[in-house]
Amino acid sequence: MIDRHDVMRMARLARLELSEEEIDQYQEDLMRFLRSGQKLQQVDVAEVEGTSHAVHVAHELRPDQVGTSLRQEAVLSLGPRVEQGFFRVPRIVEGQE
Amino acid sequence: MSKVSKGVLGMANYDTVIGLEIHVALLTDSKFLCSCSTAFGAPPNSQCCPVCLGLPGSLPTINEKAVECATKAGLALNCQINLFSKFDRKNYFYPDLPKAYQITQDAYPLCSRGFLDYYVDDQLVRTEITRIHMEEEAGKLIHSGSSIVSSDYSLVDYNRAGIALIEIVTAPDIHHPGQARLFVEQLRLLLSYIGVSDTKMEEGSLRVDANISLKPKDSDLLGTKVEIKNLNSFRALEKALEYEVSRQGEILDQGGTIRQESRTWDDRAGRTMSMRSKGDAPDYRLFPEPDLPPLCLEPAWVESIRASIPELPLERLGRLEEQFGLSRYEATFFVHYPDFCQIFFDLAEYDLSPKAIVNFLMGDYARLARERGHLDARRIAGLLTIVKEGLIGANQEGVVLDALFSSEKSAREIVKEQGLEALRDSTELQGVVDGVLTANPDLVARFRSGESKLLGYFVGQVMRATRGKADPEVVNKLLEEALS
């Protein structure tokens, strides 16, 4: 069961601002996901090996070699506010003793 | 909160329980999952790419050197290396995390169940390592105020974001702040021995989060723990933990309860402060990292890494004490300064006593070598050998040592060129002694009438006349004969 409260919490975690209508819509959508999941739970998987990844590939490691990075201007152009080559961000935590 | 006073009932009534999480940046040229440089000190935000910034469509690939370093650390810390491990995505919003998620290892870490043995006040103690996992480093925040809590804004540099890290997690079996410091000091030394990290705390290569709680003495129930984040010096680690012992002890004494929270250490103010983030308690919504397949290692590869591990600090300490007869103090010096230790081992190959080598290396040589770099062991051996043979007197050793640092010549060549050979030929010295006595008839008379301390003056004059080369024993003997 997913209620409106769950949807609002998920939206908050994802930093999404939802209207009242959207909350209703997502609640309904997510309930449908859940029902599909419940259907899958009925399948007997006792004999099936666990899957840790969608595709069966062995890892490929990369040699430790330095390549090219983006130019500083290109990187800084991605942020709304910069200062002396840094991104400037507002107060991070509300603290107290 | 009321002012914290130290040494209140808190200390006496409670046991302190500390567990540590140590983040160590691995010594790779490129980042963990992309090929950006890891060099320290570059202009901010100049070592970033679509992968470490998490731009859409980018795909991470694992740096093999990072896996090698992490495995080596695990083996040196007596861990089990898990041949199957995998990566997870830890989701959260924080300004130092450009992707809004961190790639880490959750349920299947690379290493588990290890330990580190180390000395606390001459007692060998063991701290269990619960796990070591690989993950990405975050960016660097520079706060406008003295701590994150007092800052109106912060500046972010993502050059560090994506550097390969290991997080070493200990069991909560550290019992006081001083022990926590000793553990981290030993861990840092071990990591530098195996060369997997530069371990520079001042550059953020090794940082500690400390979990600390108090429990009533003899109780089995753990108290509520507080996490102190981002301690980046030994001093900060010890001071922050000491502060928490007092703070928590006082709250408990007054019948209060400890709030489970993250706190930050304000070094200038000398206290920890709560850092309650806005909104909910963290919910990382971990899920399998879709962009990286599991990491599957071959046993033979793990064994090849094991074979590359050099002698570790504790083994070395034991060898210096047992094989060479060094004191704990001396052995600890050499364990902490591997460059001096290497020279000690090189010199031990020559026919010299360990005691003579140790006294030499820990004496004036240590100061000179720190200023001017080390001498070749062969040249030092030359000096110690002629001292042992008695070719030069003890007071000439310093002169030859200076000359060794400022030229390429051997000790023997220096002695010969500067005519520093010890004078112990009685006939030759007799002339000098006679000369000194003849020049000071008044003093000789005073000596003979009982001022025996004047003997030292005569010895000094003979040494001066021979530029310090005279053998003091022979001089003493000749003077006593002449004055009797």
Coordinates of C-alpha atoms in Angstrom, one line a residue:
Chain A
M1 CA 0.0 0.0 0.0
I2 CA 1.4 3.4 -0.9
D3 CA -0.4 6.4 0.5
R4 CA -0.1 10.1 -0.2
H5 CA 2.4 10.5 2.6
D6 CA 4.8 8.0 0.9
V7 CA 4.6 9.8 -2.3
M8 CA 5.3 13.2 -0.7
R9 CA 8.3 11.6 1.1
M10 CA 9.7 10.2 -2.1
A11 CA 9.2 13.5 -3.8
R12 CA 11.1 15.2 -1.0
L13 CA 14.0 12.8 -1.2
A14 CA 14.2 13.4 -5.0
R15 CA 13.8 17.1 -4.5
L16 CA 10.7 17.1 -6.6
E17 CA 7.9 19.7 -6.2
L18 CA 4.5 18.0 -6.9
S19 CA 1.1 19.5 -7.2
E20 CA -1.9 18.0 -5.3
E21 CA -3.0 16.4 -8.6
E22 CA 0.4 15.0 -9.3
I23 CA 0.6 13.4 -5.9
D24 CA -2.7 11.6 -6.6
Q25 CA -1.5 10.6 -10.0
Y26 CA 1.8 9.2 -8.7
Q27 CA 0.1 7.4 -5.9
E28 CA -2.0 5.6 -8.4
D29 CA 1.0 4.8 -10.7
L30 CA 3.1 3.5 -7.8
M31 CA 0.2 1.3 -6.6
R32 CA 0.1 -0.2 -10.1
F33 CA 3.9 -0.9 -9.9
L34 CA 3.4 -2.5 -6.5
R35 CA 0.6 -4.8 -7.9
S36 CA 2.9 -5.9 -10.7
G37 CA 5.6 -6.7 -8.2
Q38 CA 3.2 -8.7 -6.1
K39 CA 2.3 -10.8 -9.2
L40 CA 6.0 -11.6 -9.7
Q41 CA 6.3 -12.7 -6.1
Q42 CA 4.1 -15.6 -6.8
V43 CA 6.7 -17.1 -9.2
D44 CA 8.6 -20.0 -7.7
V45 CA 12.3 -18.9 -7.9
A46 CA 13.7 -21.6 -5.6
E47 CA 15.8 -23.0 -8.4
V48 CA 16.8 -19.7 -10.0
E49 CA 20.3 -18.2 -9.2
G50 CA 20.3 -14.7 -7.9
T51 CA 21.0 -11.9 -10.4
S52 CA 23.3 -9.1 -9.3
H53 CA 23.4 -7.4 -12.7
A54 CA 21.1 -7.1 -15.7
V55 CA 23.7 -8.2 -18.2
H56 CA 26.2 -11.0 -17.7
V57 CA 29.5 -9.4 -18.4
A58 CA 32.7 -9.8 -16.5
H59 CA 34.1 -6.5 -15.3
E60 CA 36.6 -4.8 -17.5
L61 CA 39.2 -2.9 -15.7
R62 CA 40.9 0.2 -17.1
P63 CA 44.6 0.9 -16.8
D64 CA 45.5 3.7 -14.5
Q65 CA 46.3 6.4 -17.1
V66 CA 45.4 10.0 -17.0
G67 CA 43.2 11.3 -19.9
T68 CA 41.7 14.6 -20.8
S69 CA 39.4 16.5 -18.5
L70 CA 37.0 19.3 -19.4
R71 CA 38.2 22.8 -19.4
Q72 CA 37.6 24.7 -16.2
E73 CA 35.3 27.2 -18.0
A74 CA 33.2 24.4 -19.4
V75 CA 32.8 22.8 -15.9
L76 CA 32.0 26.1 -14.2
S77 CA 29.4 27.0 -16.9
L78 CA 27.3 24.1 -15.4
G79 CA 26.6 25.9 -12.2
P80 CA 24.4 28.9 -11.4
R81 CA 26.9 30.8 -9.2
V82 CA 30.7 30.7 -9.3
E83 CA 33.4 32.5 -7.4
Q84 CA 37.2 32.3 -8.1
G85 CA 37.0 29.1 -10.0
F86 CA 34.7 27.4 -7.4
F87 CA 31.0 26.7 -7.4
R88 CA 29.4 28.8 -4.7
V89 CA 26.6 27.1 -2.7
P90 CA 24.3 28.4 0.0
R91 CA 24.4 27.4 3.7
I92 CA 24.5 23.6 3.9
V93 CA 23.3 22.7 7.4
E94 CA 21.3 24.3 10.1
G95 CA 23.4 23.7 13.1
Q96 CA 23.2 24.2 16.8
E97 CA 25.1 23.2 19.9
Chain B
M1 CA 23.7 23.1 26.9
S2 CA 25.7 23.9 30.1
K3 CA 29.4 24.3 30.0
V4 CA 31.3 21.0 29.8
S5 CA 33.6 20.4 32.7
K6 CA 36.2 17.7 32.4
G7 CA 36.8 14.8 34.7
V8 CA 33.3 14.8 36.2
L9 CA 31.6 11.7 37.2
G10 CA 31.2 10.9 33.5
M11 CA 34.7 9.4 33.2
A12 CA 34.4 7.2 36.3
N13 CA 30.9 5.8 35.8
Y14 CA 31.0 5.0 32.1
D15 CA 32.9 2.9 29.6
T16 CA 33.7 4.7 26.4
V17 CA 33.0 2.8 23.2
I18 CA 34.5 4.0 20.0
G19 CA 34.3 2.7 16.4
L20 CA 36.1 4.4 13.5
E21 CA 35.5 4.8 9.8
I22 CA 38.6 5.8 8.0
H23 CA 38.5 7.1 4.5
V24 CA 41.7 6.7 2.6
A25 CA 42.4 8.2 -0.8
L26 CA 44.3 5.6 -2.9
L27 CA 47.5 6.4 -4.7
T28 CA 46.4 6.3 -8.3
D29 CA 47.3 8.7 -11.1
S30 CA 43.7 8.8 -12.4
K31 CA 40.4 8.8 -10.7
F32 CA 38.4 5.6 -9.7
L33 CA 35.9 5.5 -12.5
C34 CA 37.2 8.0 -15.0
S35 CA 40.6 9.1 -16.3
C36 CA 40.8 12.6 -14.8
S37 CA 44.0 13.3 -13.0
T38 CA 44.2 13.0 -9.2
A39 CA 47.1 15.5 -8.8
F40 CA 46.7 17.7 -5.7
G41 CA 46.8 21.5 -6.0
A42 CA 45.5 22.0 -9.6
P43 CA 43.2 25.0 -10.2
P44 CA 39.7 24.3 -8.8
N45 CA 37.3 22.4 -11.1
S46 CA 40.0 21.8 -13.7
Q47 CA 40.1 18.0 -13.3
C48 CA 36.6 17.0 -14.0
C49 CA 34.8 15.2 -16.8
P50 CA 31.3 14.0 -17.8
V51 CA 31.8 10.8 -15.8
C52 CA 32.9 12.3 -12.4
L53 CA 30.3 15.1 -12.8
G54 CA 27.6 12.6 -13.6
L55 CA 26.5 14.1 -16.9
P56 CA 23.9 12.1 -18.8
G57 CA 25.2 9.4 -21.1
S58 CA 28.6 9.0 -19.4
L59 CA 29.7 5.5 -18.4
P60 CA 32.2 4.7 -15.5
T61 CA 35.0 2.1 -15.8
I62 CA 37.0 0.8 -12.9
N63 CA 40.6 1.7 -12.4
E64 CA 42.6 -1.5 -12.0
K65 CA 45.3 0.1 -9.8
A66 CA 42.5 1.2 -7.4
V67 CA 41.4 -2.5 -7.0
E68 CA 45.0 -3.5 -6.5
C69 CA 45.5 -0.9 -3.8
A70 CA 42.3 -1.8 -2.0
T71 CA 43.1 -5.5 -2.1
K72 CA 46.6 -4.9 -0.8
A73 CA 45.2 -2.8 2.1
G74 CA 42.8 -5.6 2.9
L75 CA 45.5 -8.2 2.9
A76 CA 47.9 -6.1 5.0
L77 CA 45.0 -5.7 7.5
N78 CA 44.5 -9.5 7.7
C79 CA 41.1 -9.3 5.9
Q80 CA 39.3 -11.9 3.9
I81 CA 39.3 -10.8 0.3
N82 CA 35.9 -11.4 -1.3
L83 CA 36.4 -12.7 -4.8
F84 CA 32.9 -11.5 -5.6
S85 CA 32.0 -8.0 -4.6
K86 CA 29.7 -5.4 -6.2
F87 CA 28.8 -1.8 -6.4
D88 CA 25.8 0.1 -5.2
R89 CA 24.4 3.5 -5.7
K90 CA 23.9 5.6 -2.6
N91 CA 21.6 8.5 -3.2
Y92 CA 21.7 11.8 -1.4
F93 CA 21.9 15.5 -2.1
Y94 CA 24.9 17.3 -0.8
P95 CA 26.9 20.0 -2.4
D96 CA 30.1 18.0 -2.5
L97 CA 28.4 15.3 -4.5
P98 CA 27.9 16.4 -8.1
K99 CA 26.0 13.3 -9.3
A100 CA 23.6 13.3 -6.3
Y101 CA 24.7 9.7 -5.7
Q102 CA 27.9 8.0 -4.7
I103 CA 29.1 4.7 -6.1
T104 CA 30.1 2.6 -3.1
Q105 CA 29.9 -1.1 -2.0
D106 CA 27.1 -1.9 0.4
A107 CA 26.2 -5.5 1.0
Y108 CA 29.2 -7.1 -0.8
P109 CA 32.4 -5.2 0.1
L110 CA 35.8 -6.2 -1.3
C111 CA 37.2 -7.1 2.1
S112 CA 35.8 -8.3 5.4
R113 CA 36.8 -9.5 8.9
G114 CA 40.4 -8.3 9.5
F115 CA 42.3 -6.8 12.3
L116 CA 45.2 -4.6 13.2
D117 CA 47.5 -5.2 16.2
Y118 CA 49.3 -2.3 17.8
Y119 CA 50.9 -1.1 21.0
V120 CA 49.1 0.9 23.6
D121 CA 51.4 1.7 26.5
D122 CA 53.6 -1.3 25.8
Q123 CA 50.6 -3.6 25.6
L124 CA 49.8 -5.2 22.3
V125 CA 46.1 -4.7 21.5
R126 CA 44.0 -5.8 18.6
T127 CA 41.2 -3.8 16.9
E128 CA 38.9 -5.7 14.6
I129 CA 38.3 -4.4 11.1
T130 CA 34.7 -5.2 10.2
R131 CA 35.1 -4.4 6.5
I132 CA 36.9 -2.4 3.8
H133 CA 34.9 -1.2 0.8
M134 CA 35.7 0.8 -2.3
E135 CA 34.0 4.0 -3.1
E136 CA 34.2 7.4 -4.7
E137 CA 35.6 10.5 -3.0
A138 CA 33.4 13.6 -2.8
G139 CA 34.4 17.1 -3.8
K140 CA 36.0 19.5 -1.5
L141 CA 34.1 22.1 0.4
I142 CA 35.6 25.3 1.6
H143 CA 33.4 27.0 4.2
S144 CA 33.1 30.7 4.6
G145 CA 33.1 30.5 8.4
S146 CA 35.2 28.5 10.9
S147 CA 33.0 25.4 10.6
I148 CA 30.2 24.1 8.4
V149 CA 27.7 25.1 11.0
S150 CA 28.7 28.8 11.2
S151 CA 29.1 29.3 7.4
D152 CA 26.6 31.3 5.4
Y153 CA 27.9 29.8 2.1
S154 CA 30.6 27.4 0.9
L155 CA 32.8 27.0 -2.1
V156 CA 33.0 23.7 -4.0
D157 CA 35.9 22.2 -5.9
Y158 CA 35.1 18.9 -7.7
N159 CA 38.7 18.0 -8.6
R160 CA 38.6 15.5 -5.7
A161 CA 35.2 14.1 -6.6
G162 CA 35.6 10.6 -8.0
I163 CA 39.1 9.8 -6.6
A164 CA 39.3 6.2 -5.5
L165 CA 38.8 5.7 -1.8
I166 CA 38.7 2.8 0.6
E167 CA 36.6 3.1 3.8
I168 CA 38.0 1.0 6.6
V169 CA 35.4 0.3 9.3
T170 CA 36.5 -0.9 12.7
A171 CA 34.4 -2.8 15.2
P172 CA 33.4 -0.7 18.2
D173 CA 36.2 -2.0 20.4
I174 CA 38.4 1.1 21.0
H175 CA 38.2 2.2 24.6
H176 CA 39.5 5.7 24.9
P177 CA 40.4 8.7 22.7
G178 CA 44.1 8.1 23.0
Q179 CA 43.7 4.6 21.8
A180 CA 41.8 5.8 18.8
R181 CA 44.7 8.1 18.0
L182 CA 47.2 5.3 18.3
F183 CA 45.1 3.0 16.1
V184 CA 44.9 5.6 13.3
E185 CA 48.6 6.4 13.6
Q186 CA 49.5 2.7 13.2
L187 CA 47.0 2.3 10.4
R188 CA 48.5 5.3 8.6
L189 CA 52.0 4.0 9.0
L190 CA 51.0 0.6 7.7
L191 CA 49.2 2.1 4.6
S192 CA 52.3 4.1 3.8
Y193 CA 54.5 1.0 4.1
I194 CA 52.4 -0.8 1.5
G195 CA 52.3 2.3 -0.7
V196 CA 48.6 2.4 -1.3
S197 CA 48.1 6.0 -0.2
D198 CA 50.2 9.1 0.4
T199 CA 48.2 9.3 3.7
K200 CA 48.5 13.1 3.9
M201 CA 46.0 14.1 6.5
E202 CA 46.6 17.8 5.8
E203 CA 45.6 17.3 2.1
G204 CA 42.6 15.2 3.1
S205 CA 44.0 11.9 1.9
L206 CA 43.1 10.3 5.2
R207 CA 40.0 11.4 7.2
V208 CA 38.2 9.8 10.1
D209 CA 34.6 9.6 11.2
A210 CA 34.3 8.5 14.8
N211 CA 31.3 6.9 16.4
I212 CA 31.3 7.3 20.1
S213 CA 29.0 6.3 22.9
L214 CA 29.1 5.8 26.7
K215 CA 27.7 2.9 28.6
P216 CA 27.4 2.4 32.3
K217 CA 30.4 0.4 33.6
D218 CA 29.8 -3.4 33.3
S219 CA 26.6 -3.0 31.3
D220 CA 26.3 -5.0 28.1
L221 CA 24.0 -2.5 26.5
L222 CA 25.6 0.0 24.2
G223 CA 24.6 3.6 24.7
T224 CA 23.3 5.9 21.9
K225 CA 26.1 6.7 19.6
V226 CA 27.1 10.1 18.1
E227 CA 29.0 10.3 14.9
I228 CA 31.8 13.0 14.6
K229 CA 32.4 13.6 10.9
N230 CA 35.5 14.5 9.0
L231 CA 38.3 14.6 11.6
N232 CA 41.4 15.4 9.6
S233 CA 44.2 15.4 12.1
F234 CA 45.3 13.2 15.0
R235 CA 44.9 16.1 17.3
A236 CA 41.3 16.8 16.1
L237 CA 40.5 13.1 16.5
E238 CA 41.7 12.9 20.0
K239 CA 40.3 16.3 21.1
A240 CA 36.9 15.8 19.6
L241 CA 36.6 12.4 21.3
E242 CA 37.7 13.7 24.6
Y243 CA 35.1 16.5 24.3
E244 CA 32.4 14.0 23.5
V245 CA 33.3 11.8 26.5
S246 CA 32.8 14.8 28.8
R247 CA 29.7 16.1 27.0
Q248 CA 27.9 12.8 26.9
G249 CA 29.0 11.9 30.5
E250 CA 27.6 15.2 31.8
I251 CA 24.3 14.7 30.0
L252 CA 24.0 11.1 31.3
D253 CA 24.9 12.2 34.8
Q254 CA 22.1 14.7 34.8
G255 CA 19.7 12.0 33.8
G256 CA 19.5 13.2 30.2
T257 CA 19.5 11.2 27.0
I258 CA 22.0 11.3 24.1
R259 CA 20.5 12.2 20.8
Q260 CA 21.7 10.0 17.9
E261 CA 23.2 12.5 15.5
S262 CA 26.1 13.6 13.4
R263 CA 28.3 16.3 14.9
T264 CA 31.2 18.3 13.6
W265 CA 34.4 19.3 15.3
D266 CA 35.2 23.0 15.4
D267 CA 38.9 23.1 16.0
R268 CA 39.1 26.9 16.8
A269 CA 36.3 26.7 19.3
G270 CA 37.5 23.3 20.6
R271 CA 34.1 21.7 20.7
T272 CA 31.8 19.5 18.7
M273 CA 28.5 20.9 17.3
S274 CA 25.4 19.2 16.1
M275 CA 24.9 19.3 12.3
R276 CA 21.3 18.4 11.9
S277 CA 20.6 18.5 8.2
K278 CA 17.4 20.1 6.9
G279 CA 14.5 17.7 6.6
D280 CA 14.5 13.9 7.1
A281 CA 16.9 11.6 8.6
P282 CA 19.1 10.2 5.8
D283 CA 17.5 7.6 3.5
Y284 CA 20.1 6.6 0.9
R285 CA 17.8 4.4 -1.1
L286 CA 20.8 2.1 -2.0
F287 CA 20.3 0.0 -5.1
P288 CA 22.7 -2.1 -7.3
E289 CA 24.8 0.2 -9.5
P290 CA 23.5 -0.4 -13.0
D291 CA 26.6 1.1 -14.8
L292 CA 29.1 -1.3 -13.2
P293 CA 29.1 -5.1 -13.3
P294 CA 30.2 -7.0 -10.2
L295 CA 33.9 -7.3 -9.5
C296 CA 35.1 -10.9 -9.7
L297 CA 38.7 -11.5 -8.7
E298 CA 40.9 -14.6 -9.5
P299 CA 42.5 -16.3 -6.5
A300 CA 45.9 -16.3 -8.2
W301 CA 45.7 -12.6 -8.7
V302 CA 44.9 -12.0 -5.0
E303 CA 47.9 -14.2 -4.2
S304 CA 50.2 -12.1 -6.4
I305 CA 49.1 -9.0 -4.5
R306 CA 49.7 -10.8 -1.2
A307 CA 53.3 -11.6 -2.4
S308 CA 53.9 -7.9 -3.1
I309 CA 53.3 -6.9 0.6
P310 CA 56.5 -5.8 2.2
E311 CA 57.5 -6.2 5.9
L312 CA 54.9 -4.4 7.9
P313 CA 55.6 -2.0 10.9
L314 CA 54.8 -4.5 13.7
E315 CA 57.0 -7.2 12.1
R316 CA 59.7 -4.7 11.6
L317 CA 59.5 -3.5 15.2
G318 CA 59.9 -7.1 16.4
R319 CA 62.9 -7.8 14.1
L320 CA 64.7 -4.6 15.2
E321 CA 64.3 -5.6 18.8
E322 CA 65.0 -9.3 18.5
Q323 CA 67.5 -9.6 15.7
F324 CA 69.5 -6.4 16.4
G325 CA 68.8 -5.8 20.1
L326 CA 67.4 -2.4 19.8
S327 CA 65.4 -0.8 22.6
R328 CA 61.6 -0.2 22.1
Y329 CA 62.4 3.5 21.8
E330 CA 65.1 3.0 19.2
A331 CA 63.1 0.4 17.2
T332 CA 60.1 2.7 17.2
F333 CA 62.2 5.5 15.7
F334 CA 63.3 3.3 12.8
V335 CA 59.8 1.9 12.2
H336 CA 58.5 5.5 11.9
Y337 CA 61.3 6.6 9.6
P338 CA 61.7 4.0 7.0
D339 CA 64.4 6.0 5.2
F340 CA 66.6 5.8 8.3
C341 CA 65.6 2.2 8.8
Q342 CA 66.9 1.3 5.3
I343 CA 70.2 2.9 6.1
F344 CA 70.3 1.0 9.4
F345 CA 69.8 -2.3 7.5
D346 CA 72.4 -1.3 4.9
L347 CA 74.9 -0.5 7.6
A348 CA 74.2 -3.7 9.5
E349 CA 75.8 -5.5 6.6
Y350 CA 79.1 -4.1 7.6
D351 CA 81.2 -5.2 10.5
L352 CA 79.8 -2.6 12.9
S353 CA 77.9 -3.0 16.1
P354 CA 74.1 -2.2 15.9
K355 CA 74.6 0.1 19.0
A356 CA 77.2 2.2 17.2
I357 CA 75.0 2.4 14.1
V358 CA 71.9 3.4 16.1
N359 CA 73.8 6.1 18.1
F360 CA 75.2 7.5 15.0
L361 CA 72.0 7.6 13.0
M362 CA 69.9 9.0 15.9
G363 CA 72.5 11.6 16.8
D364 CA 73.8 14.6 14.8
Y365 CA 73.3 12.6 11.6
A366 CA 69.5 12.7 12.0
R367 CA 69.5 16.4 12.1
L368 CA 71.9 16.8 9.1
A369 CA 70.1 14.2 7.0
R370 CA 66.8 15.9 7.5
E371 CA 68.3 19.2 6.3
R372 CA 70.4 17.9 3.5
G373 CA 69.2 14.4 2.5
H374 CA 70.8 11.1 3.3
L375 CA 74.4 10.0 2.7
D376 CA 75.2 6.8 0.9
A377 CA 75.4 3.9 3.4
R378 CA 78.8 3.0 2.1
R379 CA 80.2 6.4 3.0
I380 CA 78.7 6.3 6.5
A381 CA 80.1 2.8 6.9
G382 CA 83.6 4.3 6.0
L383 CA 83.3 6.8 8.8
L384 CA 82.0 4.4 11.4
T385 CA 84.8 2.0 10.5
I386 CA 87.6 4.5 11.0
V387 CA 86.0 5.6 14.3
K388 CA 85.9 1.9 15.3
E389 CA 89.6 1.4 14.2
G390 CA 90.6 4.5 16.2
L391 CA 92.0 6.3 13.2
I392 CA 90.3 9.4 14.4
G393 CA 89.2 10.5 17.8
A394 CA 85.6 11.0 18.9
N395 CA 85.9 14.7 18.6
Q396 CA 86.9 14.5 14.9
E397 CA 83.8 12.5 14.0
G398 CA 81.7 15.6 13.5
V399 CA 84.3 17.3 11.3
V400 CA 84.4 14.3 9.0
L401 CA 80.6 14.0 9.0
D402 CA 80.2 17.6 7.9
A403 CA 82.8 17.0 5.1
L404 CA 80.9 13.9 4.0
F405 CA 77.8 16.0 3.5
S406 CA 79.6 18.7 1.6
S407 CA 81.8 16.6 -0.7
E408 CA 81.8 13.3 -2.5
K409 CA 85.0 12.1 -0.8
S410 CA 85.2 9.1 1.4
A411 CA 85.8 9.4 5.2
R412 CA 89.4 8.1 4.8
E413 CA 90.2 10.6 2.0
I414 CA 88.8 13.4 4.2
V415 CA 90.9 12.3 7.2
K416 CA 94.0 12.1 5.1
E417 CA 93.5 15.4 3.3
Q418 CA 92.8 17.4 6.4
G419 CA 95.3 15.5 8.5
L420 CA 92.8 14.5 11.1
E421 CA 94.4 11.2 12.2
A422 CA 94.4 10.8 15.9
L423 CA 97.8 11.6 17.5
R424 CA 98.6 8.9 20.0
D425 CA 102.3 8.6 19.4
S426 CA 103.8 9.3 22.8
T427 CA 107.1 10.7 21.5
E428 CA 105.3 13.2 19.2
L429 CA 102.8 14.2 21.9
Q430 CA 105.5 14.5 24.6
G431 CA 106.9 17.5 22.7
V432 CA 103.5 19.2 22.7
V433 CA 102.9 18.5 26.4
D434 CA 106.4 19.8 27.3
G435 CA 105.7 22.9 25.3
V436 CA 102.4 23.6 27.1
L437 CA 103.9 23.2 30.5
T438 CA 107.0 25.3 29.7
A439 CA 104.7 28.1 28.5
N440 CA 102.7 28.1 31.8
P441 CA 105.2 27.9 34.7
D442 CA 102.8 29.8 37.1
L443 CA 100.0 27.4 36.5
V444 CA 102.3 24.4 36.8
A445 CA 103.4 25.8 40.2
R446 CA 99.7 26.2 41.3
F447 CA 98.9 22.7 40.1
R448 CA 101.7 21.3 42.2
S449 CA 100.5 23.2 45.2
G450 CA 97.2 21.5 45.1
E451 CA 94.9 23.0 42.3
S452 CA 94.4 19.7 40.7
K453 CA 91.5 20.9 38.5
L454 CA 94.1 22.7 36.4
L455 CA 94.9 19.4 34.7
G456 CA 91.8 19.9 32.6
Y457 CA 93.2 23.2 31.4
F458 CA 96.5 21.6 30.4
V459 CA 94.6 18.8 28.5
G460 CA 92.6 21.5 26.7
Q461 CA 95.8 23.4 25.7
V462 CA 97.3 20.2 24.3
M463 CA 94.1 19.4 22.3
R464 CA 94.1 23.0 21.0
A465 CA 97.7 22.7 19.9
T466 CA 97.0 19.5 18.1
R467 CA 93.6 20.8 16.7
G468 CA 91.7 18.2 18.7
K469 CA 93.5 15.3 17.2
A470 CA 95.5 14.2 20.3
D471 CA 94.2 11.0 21.9
P472 CA 92.9 12.3 25.3
E473 CA 94.0 9.1 27.1
V474 CA 97.6 9.4 25.9
V475 CA 97.6 13.1 26.8
N476 CA 96.3 12.5 30.3
K477 CA 98.9 9.9 30.9
L478 CA 101.8 12.1 29.6
L479 CA 100.6 15.1 31.6
E480 CA 100.3 13.1 34.8
E481 CA 103.8 11.8 34.3
A482 CA 105.2 15.2 33.6
L483 CA 103.5 16.8 36.6
S484 CA 104.2 14.2 39.2

